[in-house]
């Protein structure tokens, strides 16, 4: 028995949300607490151990990208629903905007934490003789991981609401013959 398109996109959204969560948590766990300061002439060079936190953080940000938004507007079975009809359903309108906000916050926090960690690795020469070579703030990638997981859950709720709107729209006779969709008549 084959899965429907809505189920496939829902599972893909869930998979990428969980993957984003796991990658960000792994990046947080594997991040070293500090680097090794090497004294030079009037400078301190920070040498950080090789760690995958920058790469894992970048992958987590990529996985949290808006697959859910694609699934909301995807024409299942070639049957399109006008955007106005989707957003006329108030719960979908609210959950969609919350999902977009949480997705942007999660991806932004993941990118911010990853970029700050990458900058510490790239700009590792400091002019202060007592510099201790700390890494970026601890816990930011973990917080971003939970934001990405929350975003995935909001997208799943949006997909369930889209299924309800689609069912109502096509049951009311607006769906046409399954082609590109006829839209809703203006009154």
PDB file of N, CA and C in Angstrom, residues 7-9 13 38 40 43 60 66 83 87 97-98 104 116 125 132 146 154 162 169 175-176 182 186:
ATOM      1  N   UNK A   7       0.835  12.380   3.142  1.00  0.00           N
ATOM      2  CA  UNK A   7       1.549  11.600   4.157  1.00  0.00           C
ATOM      3  C   UNK A   7       3.045  11.613   3.885  1.00  0.00           C
ATOM      4  N   UNK A   8       3.429  11.489   2.626  1.00  0.00           N
ATOM      5  CA  UNK A   8       4.849  11.515   2.272  1.00  0.00           C
ATOM      6  C   UNK A   8       5.483  12.851   2.637  1.00  0.00           C
ATOM      7  N   UNK A   9       4.801  13.958   2.304  1.00  0.00           N
ATOM      8  CA  UNK A   9       5.355  15.267   2.640  1.00  0.00           C
ATOM      9  C   UNK A   9       5.349  15.509   4.147  1.00  0.00           C
ATOM     10  N   UNK A  13       8.717  16.222   6.200  1.00  0.00           N
ATOM     11  CA  UNK A  13       8.826  17.381   7.089  1.00  0.00           C
ATOM     12  C   UNK A  13       9.258  16.944   8.484  1.00  0.00           C
ATOM     13  N   UNK A  38      48.300  29.715  22.554  1.00  0.00           N
ATOM     14  CA  UNK A  38      49.726  29.605  22.240  1.00  0.00           C
ATOM     15  C   UNK A  38      50.288  31.025  22.267  1.00  0.00           C
ATOM     16  N   UNK A  40      52.611  34.014  21.625  1.00  0.00           N
ATOM     17  CA  UNK A  40      53.543  34.483  20.606  1.00  0.00           C
ATOM     18  C   UNK A  40      54.111  35.813  21.061  1.00  0.00           C
ATOM     19  N   UNK A  43      51.156  38.540  20.970  1.00  0.00           N
ATOM     20  CA  UNK A  43      49.856  38.004  20.539  1.00  0.00           C
ATOM     21  C   UNK A  43      49.622  36.647  21.186  1.00  0.00           C
ATOM     22  N   UNK A  60      22.321  21.490  10.075  1.00  0.00           N
ATOM     23  CA  UNK A  60      21.083  21.643  10.841  1.00  0.00           C
ATOM     24  C   UNK A  60      20.258  22.810  10.311  1.00  0.00           C
ATOM     25  N   UNK A  66      12.403  25.504   4.896  1.00  0.00           N
ATOM     26  CA  UNK A  66      10.946  25.416   4.865  1.00  0.00           C
ATOM     27  C   UNK A  66      10.377  24.351   3.939  1.00  0.00           C
ATOM     28  N   UNK A  83      -4.686  30.190  -2.840  1.00  0.00           N
ATOM     29  CA  UNK A  83      -4.092  30.634  -1.579  1.00  0.00           C
ATOM     30  C   UNK A  83      -5.116  31.361  -0.705  1.00  0.00           C
ATOM     31  N   UNK A  87      -5.905  30.554   3.290  1.00  0.00           N
ATOM     32  CA  UNK A  87      -5.746  31.521   4.372  1.00  0.00           C
ATOM     33  C   UNK A  87      -7.069  32.080   4.882  1.00  0.00           C
ATOM     34  N   UNK A  97       1.525  31.307  10.097  1.00  0.00           N
ATOM     35  CA  UNK A  97       2.400  32.428  10.445  1.00  0.00           C
ATOM     36  C   UNK A  97       3.264  32.127  11.668  1.00  0.00           C
ATOM     37  N   UNK A  98       2.731  31.395  12.622  1.00  0.00           N
ATOM     38  CA  UNK A  98       3.551  30.982  13.770  1.00  0.00           C
ATOM     39  C   UNK A  98       4.654  30.036  13.298  1.00  0.00           C
ATOM     40  N   UNK A 104      11.952  30.730  11.056  1.00  0.00           N
ATOM     41  CA  UNK A 104      12.943  31.798  10.875  1.00  0.00           C
ATOM     42  C   UNK A 104      13.784  31.961  12.139  1.00  0.00           C
ATOM     43  N   UNK A 116      29.162  32.367  14.511  1.00  0.00           N
ATOM     44  CA  UNK A 116      30.043  32.865  15.577  1.00  0.00           C
ATOM     45  C   UNK A 116      31.124  31.842  15.916  1.00  0.00           C
ATOM     46  N   UNK A 125      43.830  34.952  16.192  1.00  0.00           N
ATOM     47  CA  UNK A 125      44.978  35.703  16.704  1.00  0.00           C
ATOM     48  C   UNK A 125      44.443  36.893  17.496  1.00  0.00           C
ATOM     49  N   UNK A 132      42.012  33.752  26.947  1.00  0.00           N
ATOM     50  CA  UNK A 132      41.872  32.344  27.342  1.00  0.00           C
ATOM     51  C   UNK A 132      41.319  31.448  26.242  1.00  0.00           C
ATOM     52  N   UNK A 146      15.975  23.030  19.594  1.00  0.00           N
ATOM     53  CA  UNK A 146      14.591  22.931  20.054  1.00  0.00           C
ATOM     54  C   UNK A 146      13.666  23.841  19.255  1.00  0.00           C
ATOM     55  N   UNK A 154       4.964  22.639  14.320  1.00  0.00           N
ATOM     56  CA  UNK A 154       3.996  23.599  13.795  1.00  0.00           C
ATOM     57  C   UNK A 154       3.683  23.322  12.323  1.00  0.00           C
ATOM     58  N   UNK A 162      -4.302  21.878   6.487  1.00  0.00           N
ATOM     59  CA  UNK A 162      -4.437  21.940   5.026  1.00  0.00           C
ATOM     60  C   UNK A 162      -5.269  20.767   4.528  1.00  0.00           C
ATOM     61  N   UNK A 169     -12.920  22.026   0.707  1.00  0.00           N
ATOM     62  CA  UNK A 169     -12.951  22.719  -0.582  1.00  0.00           C
ATOM     63  C   UNK A 169     -13.438  21.792  -1.691  1.00  0.00           C
ATOM     64  N   UNK A 175     -13.698  21.874  -6.605  1.00  0.00           N
ATOM     65  CA  UNK A 175     -12.454  21.309  -7.096  1.00  0.00           C
ATOM     66  C   UNK A 175     -12.400  21.025  -8.572  1.00  0.00           C
ATOM     67  N   UNK A 176     -13.477  21.080  -9.280  1.00  0.00           N
ATOM     68  CA  UNK A 176     -13.446  20.801 -10.706  1.00  0.00           C
ATOM     69  C   UNK A 176     -13.194  19.333 -10.961  1.00  0.00           C
ATOM     70  N   UNK A 182     -10.327  25.162 -10.310  1.00  0.00           N
ATOM     71  CA  UNK A 182     -11.111  26.225 -10.917  1.00  0.00           C
ATOM     72  C   UNK A 182     -11.137  27.481 -10.071  1.00  0.00           C
ATOM     73  N   UNK A 186     -16.357  34.507  -7.531  1.00  0.00           N
ATOM     74  CA  UNK A 186     -16.609  35.748  -6.808  1.00  0.00           C
ATOM     75  C   UNK A 186     -18.109  35.979  -6.751  1.00  0.00           C
TER      76      UNK A 186
END
